[in-house]
Structures are given as structure tokens and as C-alpha cells.
Short mmCIF file of C-alpha atoms in Angstrom, two decimals:
data_model
loop_
_atom_site.label_atom_id
_atom_site.label_comp_id
_atom_site.label_asym_id
_atom_site.label_seq_id
_atom_site.Cartn_x
_atom_site.Cartn_y
_atom_site.Cartn_z
CA UNK Y 19 -22.09 3.64 -5.81
CA UNK Y 20 -21.93 0.18 -4.45
CA UNK Y 21 -18.68 -1.96 -5.18
CA UNK Y 22 -18.31 -5.95 -5.67
CA UNK Y 23 -14.93 -6.38 -4.89
CA UNK Y 24 -12.96 -9.17 -6.60
CA UNK Y 25 -12.33 -12.05 -4.00
CA UNK Y 26 -7.89 -12.43 -4.53
CA UNK Y 27 -8.27 -16.18 -4.42
CA UNK Y 28 -6.10 -18.36 -1.80
CA UNK Y 29 -3.49 -20.35 -3.71
CA UNK Y 30 -1.86 -23.34 -2.32
CA UNK Y 31 0.59 -22.49 0.86
CA UNK Y 32 3.78 -23.86 1.45
CA UNK Y 33 6.20 -23.61 3.72
CA UNK Y 34 9.20 -20.76 3.47
CA UNK Y 35 11.75 -23.44 5.03
CA UNK Y 36 10.94 -26.63 4.30
CA UNK Y 37 9.81 -28.36 0.97
CA UNK Y 38 6.38 -30.34 0.99
CA UNK Y 39 4.67 -28.42 3.94
CA UNK Y 40 1.21 -27.23 2.76
CA UNK Y 41 -0.48 -24.43 5.14
CA UNK Y 42 -3.75 -24.20 3.86
CA UNK Y 43 -6.21 -20.98 3.78
CA UNK Y 44 -10.28 -21.53 4.35
CA UNK Y 45 -10.86 -17.65 4.00
CA UNK Y 46 -12.62 -15.68 6.41
CA UNK Y 47 -14.77 -17.86 9.44
CA UNK Y 48 -18.60 -17.66 9.95
CA UNK Y 49 -19.33 -16.29 13.42
CA UNK Y 50 -18.75 -19.32 15.83
CA UNK Y 51 -16.12 -21.26 13.92
CA UNK Y 52 -13.20 -20.91 16.40
CA UNK Y 53 -15.70 -22.73 18.63
CA UNK Y 54 -17.02 -25.19 16.01
CA UNK Y 55 -13.66 -26.26 14.55
CA UNK Y 56 -11.63 -26.18 17.74
CA UNK Y 57 -13.85 -27.25 20.39
CA UNK Y 58 -11.46 -27.90 22.71
CA UNK Y 59 -9.66 -24.84 21.66
CA UNK Y 60 -7.30 -22.57 24.27
CA UNK Y 61 -8.08 -18.81 23.14
CA UNK Y 62 -6.04 -15.84 23.97
CA UNK Y 63 -6.78 -12.38 23.29
CA UNK Y 64 -4.54 -9.77 22.22
CA UNK Y 65 -4.76 -5.74 22.47
CA UNK Y 66 -4.68 -3.17 20.22
CA UNK Y 67 -2.30 -0.16 20.83
CA UNK Y 68 -2.25 3.60 19.20
CA UNK Y 69 1.03 3.84 18.28
CA UNK Y 70 1.99 5.22 14.82
CA UNK Y 71 4.35 2.63 13.55
CA UNK Y 72 5.97 2.71 10.47
CA UNK Y 73 4.92 0.01 8.22
CA UNK Y 74 5.24 -0.68 4.54
CA UNK Y 75 3.58 1.26 1.74
CA UNK Y 76 1.34 3.88 4.06
CA UNK Y 77 2.27 6.65 5.94
CA UNK Y 78 3.46 10.22 5.30
CA UNK Y 79 6.39 10.16 2.57
CA UNK Y 80 9.38 12.07 2.15
CA UNK Y 81 10.14 13.80 -1.59
CA UNK Y 82 13.64 12.08 -2.72
CA UNK Y 83 15.98 15.08 -3.56
CA UNK Y 84 17.08 13.61 -6.73
CA UNK Y 85 15.57 11.85 -9.77
CA UNK Y 86 15.33 8.39 -9.87
CA UNK Y 87 17.92 7.29 -11.95
CA UNK Y 88 19.88 9.05 -9.28
CA UNK Y 89 18.77 8.01 -6.50
CA UNK Y 90 21.71 7.13 -4.01
CA UNK Y 91 21.52 3.95 -1.00
CA UNK Y 92 22.51 7.02 1.51
CA UNK Y 93 19.18 9.00 1.10
CA UNK Y 94 17.06 5.67 1.24
CA UNK Y 95 18.88 4.61 4.37
CA UNK Y 96 18.21 7.95 5.95
CA UNK Y 97 14.46 7.93 4.92
CA UNK Y 98 14.40 4.66 6.60
CA UNK Y 99 16.20 5.76 9.66
CA UNK Y 100 14.05 8.53 10.07
CA UNK Y 101 10.42 6.36 10.19
CA UNK Y 102 9.62 6.81 6.59
CA UNK Y 103 8.81 3.61 4.84
CA UNK Y 104 7.82 5.43 1.65
CA UNK Y 105 9.74 8.23 -0.64
CA UNK Y 106 7.75 10.08 -3.47
CA UNK Y 107 10.47 10.12 -6.97
CA UNK Y 108 10.10 11.10 -10.08
CA UNK Y 109 11.65 9.86 -13.03
CA UNK Y 110 13.18 12.82 -15.39
CA UNK Y 111 12.42 12.26 -18.98
CA UNK Y 112 13.63 15.92 -19.56
CA UNK Y 113 16.49 14.77 -21.84
CA UNK Y 114 14.48 12.60 -23.77
CA UNK Y 115 11.68 14.79 -24.68
CA UNK Y 116 12.51 14.35 -28.91
CA UNK Y 117 14.73 11.12 -28.48
CA UNK Y 118 14.12 7.66 -26.98
CA UNK Y 119 15.31 6.40 -23.53
CA UNK Y 120 18.91 5.01 -24.07
CA UNK Y 121 19.81 1.20 -22.19
CA UNK Y 122 22.28 3.87 -20.49
CA UNK Y 123 19.06 5.67 -19.00
CA UNK Y 124 16.92 2.28 -17.90
CA UNK Y 125 20.35 0.93 -16.53
CA UNK Y 126 20.52 3.91 -14.05
CA UNK Y 127 16.80 3.96 -13.29
CA UNK Y 128 17.22 0.05 -12.41
CA UNK Y 129 20.01 1.23 -10.30
CA UNK Y 130 17.87 4.02 -8.61
CA UNK Y 131 15.38 1.02 -7.47
CA UNK Y 132 18.02 -1.34 -6.57
CA UNK Y 133 18.71 1.58 -3.94
CA UNK Y 134 15.75 1.84 -2.42
CA UNK Y 135 15.49 -1.64 -1.90
CA UNK Y 136 18.75 -1.65 -0.21
CA UNK Y 137 17.38 0.80 2.35
CA UNK Y 138 14.78 -0.49 3.10
CA UNK Y 139 12.31 1.67 1.48
CA UNK Y 140 9.25 1.28 -1.33
CA UNK Y 141 8.68 4.39 -4.03
CA UNK Y 142 5.85 6.41 -5.33
CA UNK Y 143 6.94 6.72 -8.78
CA UNK Y 144 5.99 9.61 -11.31
CA UNK Y 145 7.28 10.10 -14.68
CA UNK Y 146 7.58 13.73 -15.56
CA UNK Y 147 8.99 15.62 -18.39
CA UNK Y 148 9.01 19.31 -16.43
CA UNK Y 149 9.32 19.68 -12.97
CA UNK Y 150 8.04 23.77 -12.42
CA UNK Y 151 9.76 25.58 -9.71
CA UNK Y 152 6.58 27.53 -7.91
CA UNK Y 153 2.61 26.87 -8.20
CA UNK Y 154 2.13 30.04 -10.32
CA UNK Y 155 5.28 29.39 -12.70
CA UNK Y 156 4.06 26.42 -14.97
CA UNK Y 157 2.20 27.74 -18.35
CA UNK Y 158 5.36 27.53 -20.13
CA UNK Y 159 5.92 23.48 -18.81
CA UNK Y 160 6.68 21.39 -21.88
CA UNK Y 161 5.88 18.10 -22.24
CA UNK Y 162 6.05 15.22 -25.48
CA UNK Y 163 4.44 14.52 -28.16
CA UNK Y 164 1.87 11.84 -28.11
CA UNK Y 165 3.87 9.27 -29.85
CA UNK Y 166 6.85 10.37 -27.87
CA UNK Y 167 5.09 9.51 -24.50
CA UNK Y 168 3.31 6.06 -26.25
CA UNK Y 169 7.36 5.01 -26.60
CA UNK Y 170 8.70 6.14 -23.70
CA UNK Y 171 5.61 4.06 -21.69
CA UNK Y 172 6.60 0.92 -23.46
CA UNK Y 173 10.25 1.58 -22.73
CA UNK Y 174 9.89 2.06 -19.46
CA UNK Y 175 7.47 -1.31 -19.09
CA UNK Y 176 10.53 -3.56 -18.57
CA UNK Y 177 12.38 -1.88 -16.04
CA UNK Y 178 9.35 -1.10 -14.03
CA UNK Y 179 8.39 -4.69 -14.06
CA UNK Y 180 11.38 -6.04 -13.36
CA UNK Y 181 11.30 -3.63 -9.71
CA UNK Y 182 7.20 -4.22 -8.92
CA UNK Y 183 8.29 -5.21 -5.48
CA UNK Y 184 9.61 -1.71 -4.41
CA UNK Y 185 6.89 0.06 -6.46
CA UNK Y 186 4.64 0.54 -3.70
CA UNK Y 187 2.33 3.72 -6.10
CA UNK Y 188 2.39 4.41 -9.86
CA UNK Y 189 1.40 7.59 -10.53
CA UNK Y 190 0.59 8.18 -14.39
CA UNK Y 191 2.66 11.07 -14.55
CA UNK Y 192 3.95 12.17 -18.34
CA UNK Y 193 1.26 14.71 -19.15
CA UNK Y 194 1.42 18.47 -18.53
CA UNK Y 195 3.12 20.60 -16.07
CA UNK Y 196 4.48 17.90 -13.10
CA UNK Y 197 2.93 15.12 -14.83
CA UNK Y 198 -0.03 16.43 -13.59
CA UNK Y 199 -2.28 15.85 -16.70
CA UNK Y 200 -3.21 19.86 -17.51
CA UNK Y 201 -1.20 22.38 -18.98
CA UNK Y 202 -0.16 20.10 -21.73
CA UNK Y 203 2.44 21.64 -24.58
CA UNK Y 204 1.45 18.89 -26.77
CA UNK Y 205 -2.49 18.61 -25.78
CA UNK Y 206 -2.05 15.49 -24.38
CA UNK Y 207 -4.99 16.29 -22.05
CA UNK Y 208 -7.45 16.47 -24.73
CA UNK Y 209 -10.17 13.48 -24.36
CA UNK Y 210 -8.89 11.51 -27.20
CA UNK Y 211 -5.15 11.61 -26.23
CA UNK Y 212 -5.85 11.21 -22.45
CA UNK Y 213 -8.38 7.83 -23.10
CA UNK Y 214 -5.21 6.66 -25.07
CA UNK Y 215 -2.57 7.50 -23.01
CA UNK Y 216 -4.75 5.80 -19.83
CA UNK Y 217 -5.06 2.41 -21.63
CA UNK Y 218 -1.44 2.53 -22.38
CA UNK Y 219 -0.18 3.11 -19.07
CA UNK Y 220 -2.73 0.69 -17.32
CA UNK Y 221 -1.72 -1.95 -19.65
CA UNK Y 222 2.15 -1.28 -19.20
CA UNK Y 223 1.79 -1.15 -15.40
CA UNK Y 224 3.19 -4.37 -13.43
CA UNK Y 225 0.80 -6.82 -12.96
CA UNK Y 226 -1.61 -6.12 -10.30
CA UNK Y 227 -0.39 -2.66 -10.09
CA UNK Y 228 -2.95 0.39 -9.84
CA UNK Y 229 -1.99 3.71 -11.75
CA UNK Y 230 -3.36 6.35 -10.19
CA UNK Y 231 -4.66 9.25 -12.29
CA UNK Y 232 -4.93 13.13 -11.09
CA UNK Y 233 -8.40 14.40 -12.19
CA UNK Y 234 -12.05 12.45 -11.16
CA UNK Y 235 -13.77 13.67 -14.10
CA UNK Y 236 -10.92 11.59 -16.33
CA UNK Y 237 -11.30 8.93 -13.90
CA UNK Y 238 -14.95 8.44 -13.49
CA UNK Y 239 -14.94 9.02 -18.02
CA UNK Y 240 -12.54 6.16 -18.54
CA UNK Y 241 -14.63 3.71 -15.82
CA UNK Y 242 -17.82 4.65 -17.63
CA UNK Y 243 -16.51 3.61 -21.03
CA UNK Y 244 -15.45 0.25 -19.46
CA UNK Y 245 -18.79 -0.24 -17.61
CA UNK Y 246 -18.44 0.92 -14.52
CA UNK Y 247 -15.83 0.21 -11.34
CA UNK Y 248 -17.05 -3.28 -10.74
CA UNK Y 249 -16.86 -4.00 -14.59
CA UNK Y 250 -13.35 -2.29 -14.63
CA UNK Y 251 -12.11 -4.62 -11.98
CA UNK Y 252 -13.66 -7.23 -13.40
CA UNK Y 253 -11.20 -6.79 -16.27
CA UNK Y 254 -8.16 -6.73 -13.97
CA UNK Y 255 -8.16 -3.03 -14.55
CA UNK Y 256 -6.32 -1.26 -11.63
CA UNK Y 257 -6.72 2.14 -11.13
CA UNK Y 258 -6.43 4.47 -8.19
CA UNK Y 259 -6.64 8.90 -7.74
CA UNK Y 260 -3.96 11.14 -6.64
CA UNK Y 261 -4.95 14.52 -4.94
CA UNK Y 262 -2.02 16.91 -5.09
CA UNK Y 263 -3.91 19.88 -3.43
CA UNK Y 264 -5.93 17.68 -0.90
CA UNK Y 265 -7.99 19.80 1.58
CA UNK Y 266 -6.76 23.25 -0.19
CA UNK Y 267 -10.30 24.94 -1.09
CA UNK Y 268 -13.84 23.59 -2.15
CA UNK Y 269 -12.31 22.38 -5.36
CA UNK Y 270 -9.51 21.16 -4.24
CA UNK Y 271 -7.59 23.95 -6.44
CA UNK Y 272 -9.44 22.82 -9.58
CA UNK Y 273 -9.41 19.09 -8.78
CA UNK Y 274 -13.16 19.11 -8.37
CA UNK Y 275 -16.02 20.84 -10.46
CA UNK Y 276 -16.68 24.21 -9.46
CA UNK Y 277 -20.14 23.35 -9.78
CA UNK Y 278 -21.18 22.01 -6.21
CA UNK Y 279 -23.39 19.03 -7.56
CA UNK Y 280 -20.53 17.77 -9.76
CA UNK Y 281 -18.64 18.27 -7.37
CA UNK Y 282 -19.97 15.97 -4.88
CA UNK Y 283 -20.74 13.37 -7.12
CA UNK Y 284 -17.26 13.27 -8.21
CA UNK Y 285 -16.31 13.29 -4.53
CA UNK Y 286 -18.58 10.39 -3.54
CA UNK Y 287 -16.91 8.36 -6.67
CA UNK Y 288 -13.71 8.89 -5.22
CA UNK Y 289 -14.41 8.03 -1.63
CA UNK Y 290 -15.72 4.79 -3.75
CA UNK Y 291 -12.59 4.31 -5.43
CA UNK Y 292 -10.65 4.40 -2.60
CA UNK Y 293 -11.72 1.07 -1.54
CA UNK Y 294 -10.59 -0.92 -4.51
CA UNK Y 295 -7.28 1.50 -5.85
CA UNK Y 296 -5.08 3.24 -3.79
CA UNK Y 297 -5.56 7.06 -2.85
CA UNK Y 298 -3.16 9.59 -1.76
CA UNK Y 299 -1.03 12.96 -2.54
CA UNK Y 300 -0.49 15.87 -1.07
CA UNK Y 301 -2.37 18.95 0.35
CA UNK Y 302 -0.84 22.46 -1.24
CA UNK Y 303 -0.69 25.93 -0.92
CA UNK Y 304 -4.04 27.58 -2.17
CA UNK Y 305 -2.91 30.15 -4.49
CA UNK Y 306 -4.01 30.23 -7.80
CA UNK Y 307 -7.78 29.52 -6.04
CA UNK Y 308 -10.31 32.29 -5.80
CA UNK Y 309 -11.22 33.09 -2.30
CA UNK Y 310 -9.80 29.61 -1.30
CA UNK Y 311 -11.07 27.84 2.13
CA UNK Y 312 -8.84 25.80 3.13
CA UNK Y 313 -10.27 22.66 4.97
CA UNK Y 314 -6.78 22.71 7.76
CA UNK Y 315 -9.05 21.55 10.78
CA UNK Y 316 -8.19 18.13 12.77
CA UNK Y 317 -12.19 17.20 11.93
CA UNK Y 318 -11.50 18.08 8.19
CA UNK Y 319 -8.27 15.68 7.98
CA UNK Y 320 -10.11 12.87 10.28
CA UNK Y 321 -13.23 12.96 8.35
CA UNK Y 322 -11.77 13.08 4.46
CA UNK Y 323 -8.79 10.61 5.24
CA UNK Y 324 -11.29 7.88 6.47
CA UNK Y 325 -13.64 9.02 3.84
CA UNK Y 326 -11.37 8.52 0.62
CA UNK Y 327 -9.50 6.02 2.24
CA UNK Y 328 -5.95 7.93 2.58
CA UNK Y 329 -3.09 5.74 2.68
CA UNK Y 330 -0.13 8.42 1.60
CA UNK Y 331 0.48 11.93 2.33
CA UNK Y 332 3.51 14.17 1.46
CA UNK Y 333 4.92 15.04 4.76
CA UNK Y 334 6.67 18.08 3.64
CA UNK Y 335 4.00 20.17 2.06
CA UNK Y 336 1.96 22.22 2.70
CA UNK Y 337 3.16 22.61 6.60
CA UNK Y 338 1.98 25.86 7.63
CA UNK Y 339 -1.60 25.51 6.59
CA UNK Y 340 -2.13 21.68 7.51
CA UNK Y 341 0.54 19.72 9.20
CA UNK Y 342 1.08 22.63 11.68
CA UNK Y 343 -2.30 23.46 12.58
CA UNK Y 344 -2.85 19.52 12.95
CA UNK Y 345 -0.33 19.04 15.49
CA UNK Y 346 -1.95 22.06 17.44
CA UNK Y 347 -4.88 20.64 17.32
CA UNK Y 348 -3.76 17.61 18.29
CA UNK Y 349 -4.81 15.01 15.97
CA UNK Y 350 -1.48 14.96 13.83
CA UNK Y 351 -0.40 11.46 15.69
CA UNK Y 352 -4.36 10.16 15.09
CA UNK Y 353 -3.47 11.31 11.19
CA UNK Y 354 0.38 9.66 11.16
CA UNK Y 355 -1.48 6.13 13.00
CA UNK Y 356 -4.56 6.06 10.42
CA UNK Y 357 -3.12 6.27 7.23
CA UNK Y 358 -3.48 3.38 4.93
CA UNK Y 359 -4.16 -0.32 6.48
CA UNK Y 360 -3.83 -0.72 9.98
CA UNK Y 361 -4.00 -4.55 11.13
CA UNK Y 362 -3.68 -5.33 14.70
CA UNK Y 363 -4.42 -9.05 16.15
CA UNK Y 364 -7.56 -9.47 18.36
CA UNK Y 365 -7.41 -13.22 19.06
CA UNK Y 366 -6.26 -16.85 18.83
CA UNK Y 367 -7.60 -20.32 18.93
CA UNK Y 368 -5.42 -23.15 19.02
CA UNK Y 369 -4.48 -26.62 20.36
CA UNK Y 370 -2.25 -26.94 22.75
CA UNK Y 371 -0.84 -30.46 21.79
CA UNK Y 372 -0.48 -31.29 18.14
CA UNK Y 373 1.09 -34.62 16.86
CA UNK Y 374 4.13 -34.94 14.36
CA UNK Y 375 2.85 -36.20 10.58
CA UNK Y 376 -0.75 -34.42 11.26
CA UNK Y 377 -2.42 -30.92 10.96
CA UNK Y 378 -2.74 -28.48 13.31
CA UNK Y 379 -6.09 -26.02 13.36
CA UNK Y 380 -5.72 -22.43 14.15
CA UNK Y 381 -8.33 -19.41 13.46
CA UNK Y 382 -7.11 -16.16 13.29
CA UNK Y 383 -8.84 -12.96 14.50
CA UNK Y 384 -7.54 -9.64 13.11
CA UNK Y 385 -8.88 -6.18 12.35
CA UNK Y 386 -7.99 -3.25 10.10
CA UNK Y 387 -8.70 0.05 11.81
CA UNK Y 388 -6.59 2.16 9.31
CA UNK Y 389 -8.43 4.36 6.59
CA UNK Y 390 -7.53 2.09 3.92
CA UNK Y 391 -6.80 -1.57 2.53
CA UNK Y 392 -4.00 -2.97 2.03
CA UNK Y 393 -3.34 -2.73 -1.99
CA UNK Y 394 -0.27 -4.87 -2.23
CA UNK Y 395 -0.68 -8.97 -1.79
CA UNK Y 396 1.22 -10.36 1.85
CA UNK Y 397 2.18 -13.25 2.86
CA UNK Y 398 0.31 -14.39 6.36
CA UNK Y 399 2.94 -16.61 8.11
CA UNK Y 400 2.81 -19.14 11.61
CA UNK Y 401 6.31 -19.37 12.78
CA UNK Y 402 7.11 -22.08 15.15
CA UNK Y 403 9.80 -21.27 17.62
CA UNK Y 404 11.37 -24.46 19.51
CA UNK Y 405 11.53 -23.12 23.39
CA UNK Y 406 14.73 -25.17 24.39
CA UNK Y 407 16.76 -24.55 20.88
CA UNK Y 408 15.05 -21.13 19.36
CA UNK Y 409 14.96 -22.82 16.15
CA UNK Y 410 12.16 -22.13 14.05
CA UNK Y 411 10.31 -23.43 11.49
CA UNK Y 412 7.97 -20.93 9.25
CA UNK Y 413 4.86 -21.47 7.04
CA UNK Y 414 3.41 -19.14 4.91
CA UNK Y 415 1.01 -18.15 1.76
CA UNK Y 416 2.32 -17.06 -1.45
CA UNK Y 417 -0.58 -15.02 -1.98
CA UNK Y 418 -3.62 -14.27 0.56
CA UNK Y 419 -6.67 -12.36 0.50
CA UNK Y 420 -5.50 -9.54 3.13
CA UNK Y 421 -6.19 -7.25 0.33
CA UNK Y 422 -10.21 -8.10 1.42
CA UNK Y 423 -9.21 -6.63 4.99
CA UNK Y 424 -11.22 -3.90 4.49
CA UNK Y 425 -11.06 -0.68 6.68
CA UNK Y 426 -13.48 -1.14 9.62
CA UNK Y 427 -13.54 -4.62 8.96
CA UNK Y 428 -12.48 -7.50 11.46
CA UNK Y 429 -11.91 -10.96 10.39
CA UNK Y 430 -11.41 -14.61 11.69
CA UNK Y 431 -8.94 -16.82 9.41
CA UNK Y 432 -8.84 -20.59 10.06
CA UNK Y 433 -6.10 -22.25 9.49
CA UNK Y 434 -4.50 -25.71 9.29
CA UNK Y 435 -0.94 -25.89 9.99
CA UNK Y 436 0.73 -29.04 8.74
CA UNK Y 437 3.40 -30.62 11.28
CA UNK Y 438 6.04 -32.37 9.39
CA UNK Y 439 7.19 -36.37 10.64
CA UNK Y 440 10.39 -34.27 10.81
CA UNK Y 441 9.93 -31.63 13.27
CA UNK Y 442 11.25 -32.21 16.24
CA UNK Y 443 9.32 -32.81 19.85
CA UNK Y 444 8.83 -30.21 22.20
CA UNK Y 445 7.16 -27.27 23.55
CA UNK Y 446 6.83 -24.70 20.64
CA UNK Y 447 5.49 -20.84 20.63
CA UNK Y 448 3.40 -19.45 17.78
CA UNK Y 449 4.37 -16.52 16.15
CA UNK Y 450 2.59 -14.42 13.67
CA UNK Y 451 4.11 -12.35 10.74
CA UNK Y 452 2.49 -10.57 7.73
CA UNK Y 453 5.46 -10.75 5.09
CA UNK Y 454 6.13 -9.03 2.07
CA UNK Y 455 4.20 -10.89 -0.89
CA UNK Y 456 7.49 -10.91 -3.22
CA UNK Y 457 9.74 -13.43 -3.26
CA UNK Y 458 12.28 -10.75 -3.34
CA UNK Y 459 11.34 -9.18 0.21
CA UNK Y 460 10.15 -11.93 2.23
CA UNK Y 461 12.64 -12.43 3.57
CA UNK Y 462 13.45 -8.86 4.73
CA UNK Y 463 12.29 -8.07 8.03
CA UNK Y 464 12.28 -4.44 6.91
CA UNK Y 465 9.25 -5.50 4.94
CA UNK Y 466 7.34 -6.99 7.10
CA UNK Y 467 4.05 -5.25 8.98
CA UNK Y 468 4.29 -4.57 12.17
CA UNK Y 469 0.88 -5.42 13.64
CA UNK Y 470 -0.81 -2.65 15.48
CA UNK Y 471 -0.68 -4.48 19.39
CA UNK Y 472 0.56 -3.38 22.94
CA UNK Y 473 2.93 -5.62 24.58
CA UNK Y 474 2.06 -7.64 27.08
CA UNK Y 475 4.82 -9.19 29.53
CA UNK Y 476 2.06 -10.87 31.81
CA UNK Y 477 0.72 -12.86 28.63
CA UNK Y 478 4.16 -13.28 27.24
CA UNK Y 479 3.46 -10.84 23.78
CA UNK Y 480 5.65 -8.62 22.41
CA UNK Y 481 7.11 -7.24 18.87
CA UNK Y 482 10.23 -9.47 18.00
CA UNK Y 483 12.15 -7.03 15.80
CA UNK Y 484 14.91 -9.49 14.62
CA UNK Y 485 11.96 -11.70 13.08
CA UNK Y 486 9.77 -9.28 12.32
CA UNK Y 487 6.97 -11.01 14.10
CA UNK Y 488 4.25 -11.24 16.88
CA UNK Y 489 5.24 -13.64 19.75
CA UNK Y 490 1.62 -14.58 20.62
CA UNK Y 491 1.98 -16.10 24.37
CA UNK Y 492 0.49 -18.98 22.84
CA UNK Y 493 2.53 -22.55 23.52
CA UNK Y 494 1.56 -25.55 21.64
CA UNK Y 495 3.62 -29.11 22.52
CA UNK Y 496 4.45 -31.18 19.72
CA UNK Y 497 4.43 -35.13 20.39
CA UNK Y 498 5.50 -38.17 18.91
#
């Protein structure tokens, strides 16, 4: 299935620190653009590294020990300190199967989000009515009535929207055991109910946020009713897939059909979906599968991680059959480094001098060598740092097109940097940063993306932790 992806148009760029400055993004430049737009440009190159740098919205996640309404800042801070940038957390609705959510509960949800934010973490969120203790102890799990679920979706919409900046991924939840859309005590997974619930969940999601559903058959059925994936994207529908038995058996323990032809068709559809909507989940212990044939080799995870666009995975489950074998096979670091996006700088073309009250052109080259694109808006920022005083001026985009940086692709981005009349003359170092797209987190360095580049002291190239920016080694002289 061929998919045409929407271009996320670049809105006017503005200085983050000084009013009135405009930085214009022209989009990916054509081949040879650097020499055409900057005939006398100085060109520098950067070296990619293979380190598994912790970055927002990607990688192995930790499961919270408590539901979201009880999440404390200490747990978020501890996860961050140990290298995690994602926490999976459930919204426990078990006390309200027969009642509306009280305002006190919604305030606790808001506090849980605030604690995640203070801890530098983003969340994978799933509302649930039950959480069975084991994979064979779920047949009697209770969810809520169809109307009650619709009411709860509507009630949570506001607090989710208020905290969309720290919701990395939103899983559908609500229905059946663990919120995984099977074994519903109220027949919520029936065709009529699930179609209505999917529409309600997608409509209630924060703007631009995808909702991840558990079963490929439900996803493809829904997309077919919308005219296909391309038509759904054009309507603003953002849908993703989470597989909670990834690699565990031929069918991923019921995730896919027993019929080989149907299974392969669904796998191809989910692979295509992974370039437009997020894919993640966890492995599992295939106790419930007949004659399980887990795909636990390094070859399997590297092949299928890239195939489906794996963005995140549970670090704690199921380790004996998967993570431990990847470690023994020598590929665990590759998995850790490859999940999600992996953005490296490859080159920069710039003029060595620029006058105040003029425009300085730059051409930036980047590559995404990860398994997936970015799914959240980011701000590509240029920082000029005065070599004498150390003072900086940062220019960034309210919205860019970083979500079109598909896995395996290289991009050239032509920029026009406004040099204001009040910028002091002198020599400036050029630094680059990818900031969070939300106003609330844009200035928090913990939410900036670390480029996958190696320090090079000889070239003056180095990651700056305090600024969360890449020191390019490029120096420009600003004149009167």
C-alpha cells in the first residue's frame, strides 16, 4: 500500500528570545542547493556516532508502579536519572465503572501529569477499568457500559488536552482486559460498539495526537470505512498501533490472524501505518499460544523493528525470552539506539561574515537513521553565541516539518537567519538545537533532542549539555 504523507507546513519562524526576528524555513532543498544558494559558502561536515542517547518520545520505557492519579515526582525523576524518557502509566478507572469521574479525580490526573513534567519525563497513557495479575487470569475482568465509557472519554478530554505536552503516546484502553480490546464484560469490542468508541477516542484526543489501537483487524476495518489511510490522514485522523505481544508467536498471541495470508496482509498494512502513526508496545510470555514460536533472535528484532517502525518497547517484559537473548546476541545496544527517530547532522554550509540588519543564509543537512519518524512537532533552533561575552541569541520555529524526516532519509534544509540591527558586532559560534514543539517545554533542555553525532575536539564540535545544543564549530563574524 502506497501512502502519501501530509506535509506539515512551516509557519513563520520567530526568535525565541527577541521579538520581531523572523527565520524562514524554505523546506528540503533540492540537490546542489547549498552551492546554488551559497556560492561562497564555508562547508563543514559532522560525524555520526552509534551511541544510544536517551531522547524524548522514544526508546525503552519503564512501567509506572502506580496509576497516573498517584504518580509522584520522585518516580519520574528516578526514571529520568536511569536514562528513561518514557513511562507507561495507566489511568485507573476501576472505582468508577458505574459513576462519573469526580472533579477531585480529574485534579489528581492533572497532578500526575505535572509531576511527570517536573521529572523531565513523557508518558504513554492508557485508561483502564481492570488490570489482571497474569496473562491467564483475565476472563472475568470487568469494564464499563458503552455509555459510561463514552462519558469517561468526554470527561478526560479536557485534562488530556491541558497536558498534551507530556503525553508522548495515547493508547486506546478502556475496553476489555487491561484495556486491550478483548474479553469485554460489556460487549464493547463488538463491531458496532468498537467503531463508535474508536471515533469517540480519536475525536477526543489532543490536537495532532494519534490514538494507538491494539488490533490490526480493527484498525484496517476502521481505515477502510474512512476511505483508506491516505484519506484518513487528509481528514486529520491520527491513528497508531500498539502490539503487546510483539514477536511472541506466529500470530503475536492473537494479535494477527491464524490464516497465513490474512496475517501477512495485516502485517504489511501495519508496516505501512508505522510511517504515518506511532508503533510500540511490549513483548510477552506466549503461554496462551499453541505451539508458540517466538521470534527472539537478534535478526528478528532488527528486521521487524525497522519494518514496523518500532518507536518504544517495555524494558521490563518479557526479558528472559527477548531482552536477555538480545543482550547475549550482541544486538541490545543496536535496538536501544535504533528505536524511534535517530537524527544526526551531516553538514552545514554558511557564510563566514554577515552584516547586522540583514539575512544570513545557511543550509543544514541531516539524516534520520532510526526505525521511525518523529511524531511530535519540534523546533529546529539556531543559536548564535558571542565568543567574547558568551551571550546567546536563539531563533526557532513554532512549527517545522521534522515529522516528514522519514527513517532512512536525508534532508537539506535551507534557512534564512535574520541578523537584527541590535545584535552586537563580533564573532559568534553557531549552535543547533531541536527543541520541544510546545511553549511549555521549549525552554526545558531535558526535552530537547540530542543529535546522534560524535564530539570532535579538532573541529570544535561538541554536545553542550547545559544548552542542550550541538556546537557546530562554525564561526561567523557579524559586522556593522
